[in-house]
Coordinates of C-alpha atoms in Angstrom, one line a residue:
X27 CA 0.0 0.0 0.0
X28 CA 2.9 2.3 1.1
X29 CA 5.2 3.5 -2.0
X30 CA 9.2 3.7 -1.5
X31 CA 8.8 7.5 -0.9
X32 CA 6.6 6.9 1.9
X33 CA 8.7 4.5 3.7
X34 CA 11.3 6.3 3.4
X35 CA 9.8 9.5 4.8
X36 CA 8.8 7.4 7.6
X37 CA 12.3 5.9 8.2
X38 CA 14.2 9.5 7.8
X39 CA 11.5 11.7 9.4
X40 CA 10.3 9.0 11.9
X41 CA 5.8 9.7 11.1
X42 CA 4.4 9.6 7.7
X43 CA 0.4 11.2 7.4
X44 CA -2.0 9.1 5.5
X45 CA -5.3 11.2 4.0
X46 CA -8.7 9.9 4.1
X47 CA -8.0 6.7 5.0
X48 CA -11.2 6.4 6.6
X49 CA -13.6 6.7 3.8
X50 CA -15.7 9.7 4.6
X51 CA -18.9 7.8 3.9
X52 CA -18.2 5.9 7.2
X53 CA -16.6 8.4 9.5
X54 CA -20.1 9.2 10.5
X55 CA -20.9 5.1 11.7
X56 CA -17.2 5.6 13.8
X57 CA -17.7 9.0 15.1
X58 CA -21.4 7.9 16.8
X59 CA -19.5 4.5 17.9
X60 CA -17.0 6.6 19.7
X61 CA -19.1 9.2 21.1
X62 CA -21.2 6.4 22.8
X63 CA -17.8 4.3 23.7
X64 CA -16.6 7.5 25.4
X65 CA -19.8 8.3 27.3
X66 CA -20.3 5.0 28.6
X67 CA -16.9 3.9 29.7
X68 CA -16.0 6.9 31.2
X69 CA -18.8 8.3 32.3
X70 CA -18.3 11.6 35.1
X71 CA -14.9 12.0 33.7
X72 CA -17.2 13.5 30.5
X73 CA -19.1 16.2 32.6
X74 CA -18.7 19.4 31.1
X75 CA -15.6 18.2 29.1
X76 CA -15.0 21.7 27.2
X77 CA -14.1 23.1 30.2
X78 CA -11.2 21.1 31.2
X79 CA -8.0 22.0 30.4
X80 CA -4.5 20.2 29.7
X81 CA -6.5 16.9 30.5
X82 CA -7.5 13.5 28.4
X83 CA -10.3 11.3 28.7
X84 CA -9.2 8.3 27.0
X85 CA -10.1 4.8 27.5
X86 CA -7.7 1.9 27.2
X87 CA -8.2 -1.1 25.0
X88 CA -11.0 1.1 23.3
X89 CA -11.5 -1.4 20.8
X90 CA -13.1 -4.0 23.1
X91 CA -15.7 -1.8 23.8
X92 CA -17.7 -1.8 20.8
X93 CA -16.2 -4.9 18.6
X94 CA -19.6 -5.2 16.4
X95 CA -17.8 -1.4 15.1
X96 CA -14.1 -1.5 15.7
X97 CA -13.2 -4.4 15.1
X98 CA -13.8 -4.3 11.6
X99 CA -11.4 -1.3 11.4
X100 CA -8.4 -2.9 13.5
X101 CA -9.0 -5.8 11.6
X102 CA -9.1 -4.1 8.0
X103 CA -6.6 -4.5 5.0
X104 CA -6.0 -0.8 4.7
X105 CA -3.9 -1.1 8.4
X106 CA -2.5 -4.2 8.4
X107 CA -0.9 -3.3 5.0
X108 CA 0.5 0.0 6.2
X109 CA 1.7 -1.7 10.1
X110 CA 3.3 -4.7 7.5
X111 CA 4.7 -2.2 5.1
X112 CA 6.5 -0.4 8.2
X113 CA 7.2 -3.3 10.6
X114 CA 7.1 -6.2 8.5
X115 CA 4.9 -8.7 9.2
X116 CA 6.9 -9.9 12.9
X117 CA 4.9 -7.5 15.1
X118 CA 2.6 -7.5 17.9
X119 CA -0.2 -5.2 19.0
X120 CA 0.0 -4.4 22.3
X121 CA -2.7 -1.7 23.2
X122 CA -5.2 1.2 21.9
X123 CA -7.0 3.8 23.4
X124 CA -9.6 6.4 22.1
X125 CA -9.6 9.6 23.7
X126 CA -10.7 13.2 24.0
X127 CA -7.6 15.5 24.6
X128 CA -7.7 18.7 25.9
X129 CA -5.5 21.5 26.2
X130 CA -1.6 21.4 25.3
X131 CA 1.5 19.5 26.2
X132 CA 4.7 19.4 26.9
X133 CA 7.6 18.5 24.0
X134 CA 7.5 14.4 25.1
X135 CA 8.1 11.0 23.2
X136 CA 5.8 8.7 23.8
X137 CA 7.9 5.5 24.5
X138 CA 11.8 4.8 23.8
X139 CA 12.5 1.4 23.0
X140 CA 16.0 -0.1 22.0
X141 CA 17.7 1.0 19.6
X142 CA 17.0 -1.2 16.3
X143 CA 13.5 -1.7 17.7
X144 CA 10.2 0.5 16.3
X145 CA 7.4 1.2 18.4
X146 CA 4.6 2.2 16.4
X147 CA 1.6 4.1 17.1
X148 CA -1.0 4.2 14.3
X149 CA -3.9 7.6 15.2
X150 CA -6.9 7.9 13.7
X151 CA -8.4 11.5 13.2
X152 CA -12.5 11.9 13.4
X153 CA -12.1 15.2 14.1
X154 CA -10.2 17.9 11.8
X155 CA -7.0 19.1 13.6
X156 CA -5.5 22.7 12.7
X157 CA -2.9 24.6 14.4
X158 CA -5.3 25.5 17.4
X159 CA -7.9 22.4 17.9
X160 CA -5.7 19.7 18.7
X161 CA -2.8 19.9 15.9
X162 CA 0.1 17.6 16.8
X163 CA 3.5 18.9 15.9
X164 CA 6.9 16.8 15.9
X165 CA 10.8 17.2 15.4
X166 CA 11.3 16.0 12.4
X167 CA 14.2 13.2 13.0
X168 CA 14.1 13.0 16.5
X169 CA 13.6 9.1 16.6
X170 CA 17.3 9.0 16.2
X171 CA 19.3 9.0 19.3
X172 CA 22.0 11.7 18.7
X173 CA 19.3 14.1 17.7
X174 CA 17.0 13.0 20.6
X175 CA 19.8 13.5 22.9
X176 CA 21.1 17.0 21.6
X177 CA 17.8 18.1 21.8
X178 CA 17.4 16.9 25.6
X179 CA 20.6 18.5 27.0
X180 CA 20.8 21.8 24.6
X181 CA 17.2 22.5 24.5
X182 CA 16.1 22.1 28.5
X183 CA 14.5 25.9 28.3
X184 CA 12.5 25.0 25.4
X185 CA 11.3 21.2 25.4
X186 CA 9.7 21.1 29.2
X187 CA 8.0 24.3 28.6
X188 CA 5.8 23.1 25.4
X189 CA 6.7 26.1 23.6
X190 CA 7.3 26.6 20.1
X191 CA 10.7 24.9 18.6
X192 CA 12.4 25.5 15.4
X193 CA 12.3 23.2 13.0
X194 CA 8.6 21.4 14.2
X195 CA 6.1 20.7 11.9
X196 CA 2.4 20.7 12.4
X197 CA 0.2 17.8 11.9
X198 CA -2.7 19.3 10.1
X199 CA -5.0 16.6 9.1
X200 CA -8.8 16.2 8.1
X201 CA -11.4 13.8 9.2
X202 CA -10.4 10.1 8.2
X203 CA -6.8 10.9 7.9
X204 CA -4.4 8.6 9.9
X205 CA -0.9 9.3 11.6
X206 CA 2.0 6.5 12.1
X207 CA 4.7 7.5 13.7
X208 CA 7.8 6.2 16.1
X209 CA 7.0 6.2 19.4
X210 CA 10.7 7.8 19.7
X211 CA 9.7 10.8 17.8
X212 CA 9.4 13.7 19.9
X213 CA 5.9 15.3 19.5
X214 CA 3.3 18.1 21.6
X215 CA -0.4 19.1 21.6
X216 CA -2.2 22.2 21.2
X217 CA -5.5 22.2 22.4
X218 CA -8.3 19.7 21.4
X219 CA -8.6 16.6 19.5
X220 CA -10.5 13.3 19.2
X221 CA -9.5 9.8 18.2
X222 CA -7.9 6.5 18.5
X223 CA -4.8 5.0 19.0
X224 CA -3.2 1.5 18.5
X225 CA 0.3 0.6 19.5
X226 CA 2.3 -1.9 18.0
X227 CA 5.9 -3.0 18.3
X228 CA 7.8 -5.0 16.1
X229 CA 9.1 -8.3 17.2
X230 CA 13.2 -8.5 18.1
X231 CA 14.8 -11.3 15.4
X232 CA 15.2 -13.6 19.0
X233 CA 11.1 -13.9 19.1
X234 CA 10.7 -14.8 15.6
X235 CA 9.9 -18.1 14.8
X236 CA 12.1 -19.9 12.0
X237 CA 8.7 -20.6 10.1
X238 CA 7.3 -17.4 9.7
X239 CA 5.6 -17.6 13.1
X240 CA 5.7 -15.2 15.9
X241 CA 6.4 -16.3 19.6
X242 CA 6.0 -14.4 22.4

């Protein structure tokens, strides 16, 4: 599904951004399943949510909650081609979430696993992000360590603070479009946003079975 330019964006830049991968005539069917997901597993946490600031109501193994729904999009071809394109087809899923998000946050990666390894997290936007309702921007390259690290000991007055940073790029993406990006990769949050997440992480050659199989 990926072409060469995309994999390579991903490897070099450590995200690609896929458009309309949901296809708009059922963002509609995922936005009500999410709605009702959200309002029923977390329940007060969704009083008055507008209000809140620097906050997230999420919900963990989100799928789960409505499989008649969502599992037919974890399951689709459209994702396990792109997660096989990028991790090859040794990985495991380990989690996902869906969440409301609110407010901003700091400069952050999301996991670091060992070097060689790729932690993936795959987003999916039901909600139009710009620069000021939930846009995520990134360093560019910050999945590799020397960059990660320069950043963390010349940059201590800038990445805490969640301020602006040269050389970040915004995530601007419509409804349907879907983000995969190295959990390495340092990233923040302005303001709102809805979606889901899956992580997956790519199986070490020492799990692998000889056959093709995974073990864990």
């Amino acid at each position: 599904m990926l072409t060469d330019t995309q994999k390579h964006r991903f490897e070099t830049l450590g995200f690609i951004l896929l458009k309309n991968f949901i296809p708009l005539d059922e963002i509609h069917t995922y936005t009500n399943a999410f709605d009702g997901t959200l309002r029923e597993a977390a329940g007060p946490r969704l009083k008055e949510p507008y209000t809140n600031v620097n906050k997230t109501i999420g919900v963990m193994r989100f799928f789960e909650h409505n499989p008649e729904i969502y599992h037919h999009l974890l399951d689709s071809d459209a994702v396990s081609e792109v997660v096989e394109d990028l991790l090859g087809e040794d990985f495991v899923f380990s989690t996902s979430e869906g969440a409301y998000r609110f407010g901003n946050t700091r400069w952050h990666h999301d996991d670091v696993s060992p070097e060689g390894h790729i932690h993936l997290k795959v987003v999916l936007y039901l909600d139009p992000v710009h620069a000021n309702t939930g846009c995520l921007s990134v360093l560019p390259g910050s999945h590799f360590l020397p960059y990660r690290q320069r950043m963390e000991q010349y940059s201590g007055d800038i990445l805490p603070l969640g301020q602006g940073c040269s050389r970040h790029l915004p995530h601007r993406v419509q409804s349907g479009g879907c983000r995969d990006f190295q959990c390495k990769t340092l990233s923040r949050r302005v303001r709102r946003r809805s979606g889901t997440t899956s992580n997956l992480h790519q199986l070490p050659p020492e799990t692998r079975d000889p056959r093709g199989r995974t073990t864990i």
